[in-house]
Amino acid sequence: MPAKASAKRPDPFVDEKAYPFLMSFENELLHWYDQYRRHMPWREDPTPYHVYLSEIMLQQTQVDTVRSYYLRFLKRFPTLKDLAESDEEEVLKLWEGLGYYSRGRNLHKAAIAIEKDFHGEVPMAKSDLLSLPGIGEYTSKAIRSIAFHQKEIAVDGNLIRVFSRLDERKEENLEKMKGFCEGYFLDKLQQGDPSHFNQALMDLGEMVCLPKGLPLCEECPLKGFCQAAKDGTMLDYPPAKKAKEKRQESWTVLVLFYGDEVAIEKRKDEGLLASLYQFPLLEGKKMEAEVLAALKEKNALVDSLEFLGETEHVFSHLIWDLQGYRISLKEKPTQPNLLWVKVKELKKTYAIPSAFAFYRKKIL
Ligand code: ADE
Ligand code: SF4
């Protein structure tokens, strides 16, 4: 069937002859990129060195910050050879303010290795790229696709989010998810330029398919291919990360009284609640008989014992499951770690962490 000529758009990226009727996923994406892509200096003249430098700078830094550093860097080191012949000190000075200085150090080392082992040209082979310091899986694929137009997908968090919505895919294992994402986009990349295809996905993730509740589906060139947009489930993807499971510890809090004095002890000078004061603790949740036995072992003569109740204290990474007893002693024990203080003083002078507030309140 002959193709009906539709209104012809000027388009340097898309081979319309291949898709005369329907716009394919990749054509929609590449059209959009042609019209809306962000302007970045490394996109104007994407030589392997320029792409490499920009990818290293973009690893942990936002595009807007990178621009001026990138231009300044290239002004001083217009070629990889200039970089290889420089001092590390000077490279780091130009890196000042970008952070993650190992990136600058590795870049300098890699430039020297490229001069020595690859005739001064950024290599194209994956194994060669991976042999250079500072280049990992993501960066090697970004360089191969953007600079060398090789069919690769550089999967980062943005791409995973876009993919998760397009395919309504949830998978907790990040490595598996990366694999699914890569497979999905590789399948969509048919005849387009991998360089534009990858950068279009990057831009889409940063400009349209935004995180949290903010995907701008009405403006999205992939709306017609997006399962989440069809089902109205965009906000369910990607699934919120499960809060990391917190470790649980159980303690029995002993509020020991002798007359109007109460016993506290100082915690270790490092770790959780370092150097703060606490009521003495027994590990685990102890029954009354167990508490009495433990005290007997320390030669403490118990006059009376009262259960104070249970509570929980949640730290950022840990949960304390507490239960406590108020215990009156007949004699003041001589354990050197215990500090006996008047109840009034306890309130004024000692820092007792809020993990113990439940028990502190019971006696004040
Ligand atoms: N992030 C990493 N590389 C990028 C690129 N070439 N364009 C946009 N964002 C990026
Ligand atoms: Fe993301 Fe919406 Fe586009 Fe789907 S249609 S890819 S959810 S912006």
Short mmCIF file of C-alpha atoms and ligand atoms in Angstrom, two decimals:
data_model
loop_
_atom_site.label_atom_id
_atom_site.label_comp_id
_atom_site.label_asym_id
_atom_site.label_seq_id
_atom_site.Cartn_x
_atom_site.Cartn_y
_atom_site.Cartn_z
CA MET A 1 0.00 0.00 0.00
CA PRO A 2 1.47 3.35 -0.94
CA ALA A 3 2.07 5.76 1.86
CA LYS A 4 -0.10 8.80 1.95
CA ALA A 5 2.04 11.83 2.38
CA SER A 6 1.16 13.54 5.61
CA ALA A 7 2.10 17.10 6.43
CA LYS A 8 5.84 16.85 6.33
CA ARG A 9 7.69 18.03 9.38
CA PRO A 10 11.30 18.99 8.98
CA ASP A 11 13.09 16.44 11.04
CA PRO A 12 16.73 15.54 11.01
CA PHE A 13 16.37 12.55 13.32
CA VAL A 14 13.45 10.50 12.15
CA ASP A 15 13.24 8.21 9.19
CA GLU A 16 9.59 8.75 8.32
CA LYS A 17 9.73 6.48 5.32
CA ALA A 18 10.08 3.58 7.69
CA TYR A 19 6.86 4.49 9.51
CA PRO A 20 4.47 6.12 7.04
CA PHE A 21 1.21 5.51 8.91
CA LEU A 22 1.74 5.35 12.58
CA MET A 23 4.29 7.08 14.63
CA SER A 24 6.26 4.47 16.48
CA PHE A 25 7.40 4.78 20.06
CA GLU A 26 10.87 5.81 18.96
CA ASN A 27 9.65 8.27 16.36
CA GLU A 28 7.37 9.98 18.86
CA LEU A 29 10.23 10.19 21.28
CA LEU A 30 12.74 11.45 18.73
CA HIS A 31 10.32 14.05 17.36
CA TRP A 32 9.76 15.32 20.83
CA TYR A 33 13.50 15.45 21.47
CA ASP A 34 14.02 17.38 18.29
CA GLN A 35 11.55 20.03 19.43
CA TYR A 36 12.03 20.19 23.17
CA ARG A 37 15.47 18.92 24.08
CA ARG A 38 17.48 20.90 26.55
CA HIS A 39 20.48 22.79 25.30
CA MET A 40 23.75 21.71 26.77
CA PRO A 41 27.23 22.65 25.58
CA TRP A 42 28.33 19.01 25.18
CA ARG A 43 25.37 18.37 22.91
CA GLU A 44 26.58 21.02 20.46
CA ASP A 45 29.80 19.20 19.65
CA PRO A 46 29.58 15.66 21.00
CA THR A 47 33.10 14.39 20.41
CA PRO A 48 34.07 11.35 22.50
CA TYR A 49 36.18 13.53 24.79
CA HIS A 50 33.35 16.04 25.28
CA VAL A 51 30.80 13.32 25.97
CA TYR A 52 33.17 11.54 28.32
CA LEU A 53 33.94 14.72 30.28
CA SER A 54 30.27 15.68 30.53
CA GLU A 55 29.21 12.22 31.66
CA ILE A 56 31.80 12.21 34.44
CA MET A 57 30.72 15.67 35.61
CA LEU A 58 27.04 14.70 35.41
CA GLN A 59 27.50 11.59 37.54
CA GLN A 60 26.74 13.34 40.79
CA THR A 61 25.95 16.87 39.71
CA GLN A 62 22.95 18.64 38.15
CA VAL A 63 23.06 19.77 34.54
CA ASP A 64 22.79 23.47 35.46
CA THR A 65 25.82 23.32 37.72
CA VAL A 66 27.86 21.29 35.27
CA ARG A 67 27.56 23.74 32.35
CA SER A 68 30.01 26.37 33.62
CA TYR A 69 32.47 23.82 35.00
CA TYR A 70 32.44 21.98 31.72
CA LEU A 71 33.19 25.12 29.69
CA ARG A 72 35.93 26.26 32.03
CA PHE A 73 37.51 22.81 32.02
CA LEU A 74 37.58 22.62 28.24
CA LYS A 75 39.02 26.10 27.95
CA ARG A 76 42.00 24.99 30.03
CA PHE A 77 42.19 21.44 28.60
CA PRO A 78 40.87 21.59 25.03
CA THR A 79 42.08 18.05 24.30
CA LEU A 80 42.65 14.83 26.20
CA LYS A 81 46.35 15.29 25.53
CA ASP A 82 46.33 18.64 27.34
CA LEU A 83 44.62 16.94 30.24
CA ALA A 84 47.05 14.02 30.28
CA GLU A 85 50.01 16.41 30.34
CA SER A 86 48.70 18.49 33.22
CA ASP A 87 49.22 18.20 36.95
CA GLU A 88 46.58 16.54 39.06
CA GLU A 89 46.65 19.63 41.28
CA GLU A 90 45.44 21.80 38.45
CA VAL A 91 42.68 19.38 37.52
CA LEU A 92 41.46 19.32 41.11
CA LYS A 93 41.57 23.09 41.30
CA LEU A 94 39.23 23.28 38.29
CA TRP A 95 37.03 20.69 39.98
CA GLU A 96 36.74 22.81 43.12
CA GLY A 97 33.11 23.18 44.12
CA LEU A 98 31.85 20.25 42.04
CA GLY A 99 32.51 17.77 44.83
CA TYR A 100 33.36 14.08 44.58
CA TYR A 101 36.97 14.87 43.75
CA SER A 102 37.82 11.26 42.98
CA ARG A 103 36.00 11.91 39.69
CA GLY A 104 38.58 14.55 38.79
CA ARG A 105 41.48 12.40 39.94
CA ASN A 106 40.22 9.42 37.94
CA LEU A 107 39.61 11.55 34.88
CA HIS A 108 43.22 12.71 34.96
CA LYS A 109 44.51 9.14 35.43
CA ALA A 110 42.26 7.93 32.62
CA ALA A 111 43.52 10.66 30.27
CA ILE A 112 47.09 9.46 30.87
CA ALA A 113 46.04 5.84 30.25
CA ILE A 114 44.23 6.86 27.04
CA GLU A 115 47.36 8.63 25.78
CA LYS A 116 49.46 5.60 26.57
CA ASP A 117 47.19 2.68 25.62
CA PHE A 118 44.68 4.04 23.12
CA HIS A 119 46.68 6.51 20.97
CA GLY A 120 44.99 9.44 22.66
CA GLU A 121 41.47 8.48 21.54
CA VAL A 122 38.64 7.59 23.93
CA PRO A 123 38.10 3.90 23.16
CA MET A 124 34.78 2.64 21.88
CA ALA A 125 34.93 -0.99 23.04
CA LYS A 126 33.06 -1.68 26.22
CA SER A 127 35.89 -3.62 27.87
CA ASP A 128 38.37 -0.83 27.08
CA LEU A 129 36.06 1.80 28.55
CA LEU A 130 35.49 -0.29 31.67
CA SER A 131 39.25 -0.63 32.12
CA LEU A 132 39.56 3.13 32.68
CA PRO A 133 39.33 4.49 36.22
CA GLY A 134 36.01 6.16 36.96
CA ILE A 135 34.05 4.47 34.17
CA GLY A 136 31.45 1.92 35.24
CA GLU A 137 28.51 0.22 33.61
CA TYR A 138 26.31 3.31 33.27
CA THR A 139 29.02 5.67 32.04
CA SER A 140 30.39 3.16 29.54
CA LYS A 141 26.93 2.76 28.03
CA ALA A 142 26.31 6.49 28.01
CA ILE A 143 29.60 7.10 26.19
CA ARG A 144 29.06 4.25 23.76
CA SER A 145 25.56 5.41 22.84
CA ILE A 146 25.99 9.19 22.91
CA ALA A 147 29.48 9.49 21.45
CA PHE A 148 29.72 6.36 19.30
CA HIS A 149 26.05 5.79 18.38
CA GLN A 150 26.17 2.20 19.59
CA LYS A 151 22.94 0.46 20.48
CA GLU A 152 23.06 0.71 24.28
CA ILE A 153 20.71 1.94 26.97
CA ALA A 154 22.25 3.82 29.89
CA VAL A 155 19.88 3.00 32.73
CA ASP A 156 19.71 5.36 35.67
CA GLY A 157 17.03 6.16 38.25
CA ASN A 158 15.15 8.43 35.85
CA LEU A 159 14.90 5.76 33.18
CA ILE A 160 13.74 3.20 35.71
CA ARG A 161 10.93 5.53 36.77
CA VAL A 162 9.81 6.14 33.18
CA PHE A 163 9.99 2.44 32.35
CA SER A 164 8.15 1.45 35.51
CA ARG A 165 5.22 3.60 34.40
CA LEU A 166 5.30 2.73 30.71
CA ASP A 167 5.19 -0.99 31.47
CA GLU A 168 3.45 -0.88 34.87
CA ARG A 169 6.35 -2.83 36.21
CA LYS A 170 7.26 -3.34 39.84
CA GLU A 171 10.34 -5.27 40.88
CA GLU A 172 12.13 -4.89 44.17
CA ASN A 173 15.46 -6.24 43.03
CA LEU A 174 17.22 -3.26 41.48
CA GLU A 175 19.55 -5.27 39.27
CA LYS A 176 16.59 -7.21 37.82
CA MET A 177 14.67 -3.98 37.33
CA LYS A 178 17.63 -2.48 35.45
CA GLY A 179 17.68 -5.55 33.24
CA PHE A 180 13.96 -5.29 32.44
CA CYS A 181 14.31 -1.57 31.76
CA GLU A 182 17.27 -2.06 29.46
CA GLY A 183 15.50 -4.85 27.56
CA TYR A 184 12.35 -2.79 27.16
CA PHE A 185 14.09 0.26 25.71
CA LEU A 186 16.49 -1.78 23.57
CA ASP A 187 13.45 -3.35 21.99
CA LYS A 188 11.98 0.10 21.22
CA LEU A 189 15.23 1.39 19.74
CA GLN A 190 14.95 0.17 16.18
CA GLN A 191 16.30 2.59 13.63
CA GLY A 192 16.81 5.76 15.58
CA ASP A 193 20.14 7.14 16.62
CA PRO A 194 21.04 5.63 20.02
CA SER A 195 22.60 8.94 20.98
CA HIS A 196 19.36 10.87 20.54
CA PHE A 197 17.26 8.02 21.87
CA ASN A 198 19.16 7.86 25.17
CA GLN A 199 19.31 11.59 25.64
CA ALA A 200 15.62 11.89 24.80
CA LEU A 201 14.81 9.42 27.57
CA MET A 202 17.03 11.36 29.96
CA ASP A 203 15.27 14.61 29.10
CA LEU A 204 11.84 13.01 29.31
CA GLY A 205 12.64 11.76 32.80
CA GLU A 206 13.80 15.18 33.89
CA MET A 207 11.20 17.33 32.16
CA VAL A 208 8.00 15.33 31.74
CA CYS A 209 7.81 12.01 33.54
CA LEU A 210 8.66 13.66 36.84
CA PRO A 211 9.03 11.88 40.15
CA LYS A 212 6.43 11.57 42.89
CA GLY A 213 2.96 12.75 41.91
CA LEU A 214 4.07 14.93 39.07
CA PRO A 215 4.18 13.19 35.69
CA LEU A 216 3.01 15.64 33.00
CA CYS A 217 1.28 12.99 30.91
CA GLU A 218 -0.62 15.52 28.80
CA GLU A 219 2.69 16.75 27.42
CA CYS A 220 4.24 13.33 27.06
CA PRO A 221 5.11 12.01 23.60
CA LEU A 222 4.83 8.46 24.91
CA LYS A 223 1.33 8.82 26.32
CA GLY A 224 -0.08 6.50 23.67
CA PHE A 225 2.39 3.79 24.65
CA CYS A 226 2.09 4.16 28.37
CA GLN A 227 0.18 1.52 30.28
CA ALA A 228 0.07 3.56 33.49
CA ALA A 229 -1.33 6.58 31.63
CA LYS A 230 -3.99 4.36 30.03
CA ASP A 231 -4.97 2.85 33.36
CA GLY A 232 -4.59 6.07 35.33
CA THR A 233 -2.11 4.39 37.65
CA MET A 234 0.84 6.76 37.16
CA LEU A 235 0.96 7.55 40.84
CA ASP A 236 1.41 3.89 41.77
CA TYR A 237 4.67 3.68 39.81
CA PRO A 238 7.42 3.33 40.66
CA PRO A 239 6.30 1.77 43.95
CA ALA A 240 7.45 3.62 47.05
CA LYS A 241 10.54 2.05 48.49
CA LYS A 242 9.77 -0.05 51.53
CA ALA A 243 11.09 1.50 54.68
CA LYS A 244 14.14 -0.43 55.71
CA GLU A 245 13.20 -2.99 58.29
CA LYS A 246 14.31 -1.84 61.71
CA ARG A 247 16.22 -4.02 64.08
CA GLN A 248 14.41 -4.74 67.31
CA GLU A 249 15.91 -4.93 70.77
CA SER A 250 14.20 -5.71 74.06
CA TRP A 251 15.25 -4.29 77.39
CA THR A 252 14.00 -4.30 80.94
CA VAL A 253 14.34 -0.95 82.68
CA LEU A 254 15.10 -1.00 86.39
CA VAL A 255 14.08 2.11 88.26
CA LEU A 256 15.94 1.44 91.50
CA PHE A 257 15.09 3.48 94.59
CA TYR A 258 16.82 3.79 97.90
CA GLY A 259 14.86 6.28 99.97
CA ASP A 260 14.45 9.36 97.79
CA GLU A 261 17.43 8.53 95.63
CA VAL A 262 17.30 6.81 92.31
CA ALA A 263 20.07 4.93 90.47
CA ILE A 264 21.35 5.97 87.03
CA GLU A 265 24.40 5.03 85.02
CA LYS A 266 26.32 6.60 82.19
CA ARG A 267 26.19 4.98 78.76
CA LYS A 268 29.34 4.17 76.80
CA ASP A 269 31.07 7.11 75.16
CA GLU A 270 30.34 5.85 71.68
CA GLY A 271 27.43 4.38 69.76
CA LEU A 272 23.74 4.85 70.40
CA LEU A 273 22.90 7.60 72.93
CA ALA A 274 26.59 7.91 73.74
CA SER A 275 27.53 9.37 77.15
CA LEU A 276 23.93 10.00 78.19
CA TYR A 277 22.46 8.70 81.44
CA GLN A 278 19.98 5.88 81.76
CA PHE A 279 18.27 3.69 84.28
CA PRO A 280 20.05 0.36 84.64
CA LEU A 281 18.94 -2.17 82.04
CA LEU A 282 18.65 -5.91 81.79
CA GLU A 283 18.76 -7.42 78.35
CA GLY A 284 15.46 -8.87 77.15
CA LYS A 285 12.01 -8.57 78.69
CA LYS A 286 12.28 -10.05 82.14
CA MET A 287 9.54 -11.47 84.34
CA GLU A 288 9.32 -10.36 87.93
CA ALA A 289 11.06 -13.52 89.20
CA GLU A 290 13.91 -13.04 86.74
CA VAL A 291 14.39 -9.45 87.86
CA LEU A 292 14.51 -10.53 91.49
CA ALA A 293 17.03 -13.24 90.66
CA ALA A 294 19.25 -10.80 88.77
CA LEU A 295 19.20 -8.37 91.68
CA LYS A 296 19.93 -11.08 94.17
CA GLU A 297 23.00 -12.01 92.19
CA LYS A 298 24.23 -8.46 92.69
CA ASN A 299 23.51 -8.64 96.40
CA ALA A 300 20.76 -6.05 96.21
CA LEU A 301 18.08 -6.57 98.88
CA VAL A 302 14.66 -5.85 97.48
CA ASP A 303 11.99 -4.26 99.63
CA SER A 304 9.23 -3.94 97.03
CA LEU A 305 8.74 -4.25 93.30
CA GLU A 306 6.10 -2.76 91.03
CA PHE A 307 5.54 -3.27 87.31
CA LEU A 308 5.60 0.09 85.50
CA GLY A 309 4.38 -1.06 82.12
CA GLU A 310 5.63 -1.54 78.59
CA THR A 311 6.56 0.94 75.92
CA GLU A 312 8.39 1.23 72.65
CA HIS A 313 10.93 3.72 71.41
CA VAL A 314 11.64 4.08 67.71
CA PHE A 315 15.09 5.24 66.57
CA SER A 316 16.00 5.84 62.93
CA HIS A 317 17.34 2.31 62.49
CA LEU A 318 16.25 0.49 65.59
CA ILE A 319 13.25 -0.16 67.80
CA TRP A 320 13.50 -0.61 71.52
CA ASP A 321 10.86 -2.74 73.11
CA LEU A 322 10.88 -1.80 76.79
CA GLN A 323 9.27 -2.88 79.99
CA GLY A 324 10.07 -1.48 83.41
CA TYR A 325 9.90 -2.05 87.15
CA ARG A 326 10.08 0.28 90.06
CA ILE A 327 12.08 -1.38 92.79
CA SER A 328 12.75 -0.18 96.32
CA LEU A 329 15.90 -1.49 97.94
CA LYS A 330 16.54 -2.11 101.60
CA GLU A 331 20.21 -1.18 101.31
CA LYS A 332 22.16 0.97 98.94
CA PRO A 333 24.19 -1.33 96.69
CA THR A 334 27.85 -0.53 96.23
CA GLN A 335 28.20 -1.12 92.50
CA PRO A 336 30.63 1.55 91.28
CA ASN A 337 28.89 2.17 87.94
CA LEU A 338 25.70 3.30 89.64
CA LEU A 339 25.20 6.91 90.47
CA TRP A 340 22.64 7.63 93.17
CA VAL A 341 20.88 10.93 92.74
CA LYS A 342 17.94 12.62 94.38
CA VAL A 343 14.85 12.58 92.19
CA LYS A 344 14.80 16.40 92.01
CA GLU A 345 18.41 16.46 90.91
CA LEU A 346 17.72 13.89 88.24
CA LYS A 347 15.33 16.28 86.59
CA LYS A 348 17.68 19.26 86.74
CA THR A 349 21.11 17.88 86.10
CA TYR A 350 21.19 14.70 84.07
CA ALA A 351 20.50 14.15 80.43
CA ILE A 352 18.23 11.13 80.25
CA PRO A 353 17.26 10.40 76.66
CA SER A 354 13.63 10.44 75.65
CA ALA A 355 13.78 6.71 75.02
CA PHE A 356 13.33 6.51 78.81
CA ALA A 357 10.74 9.28 79.08
CA PHE A 358 7.93 6.85 79.80
CA TYR A 359 9.69 5.68 82.98
CA ARG A 360 11.17 9.02 83.93
CA LYS A 361 7.69 10.55 83.96
CA LYS A 362 6.43 7.81 86.25
CA ILE A 363 8.75 8.87 89.01
CA LEU A 364 9.00 12.64 88.66
N1 ADE B 1 22.61 12.90 32.42
C1 ADE B 1 23.72 12.22 32.12
N2 ADE B 1 24.09 12.41 30.85
C2 ADE B 1 23.17 13.25 30.32
C3 ADE B 1 22.97 13.81 29.05
N3 ADE B 1 23.82 13.57 28.08
N4 ADE B 1 21.91 14.57 28.89
C4 ADE B 1 21.07 14.80 29.92
N5 ADE B 1 21.19 14.32 31.13
C5 ADE B 1 22.24 13.54 31.33
FE1 SF4 B 2 5.35 9.15 32.30
FE2 SF4 B 2 2.84 10.00 31.90
FE3 SF4 B 2 4.56 9.82 29.87
FE4 SF4 B 2 3.57 7.62 31.01
S1 SF4 B 2 2.43 9.18 29.87
S2 SF4 B 2 5.71 7.99 30.44
S3 SF4 B 2 3.46 8.27 33.15
S4 SF4 B 2 4.70 11.20 31.65
#
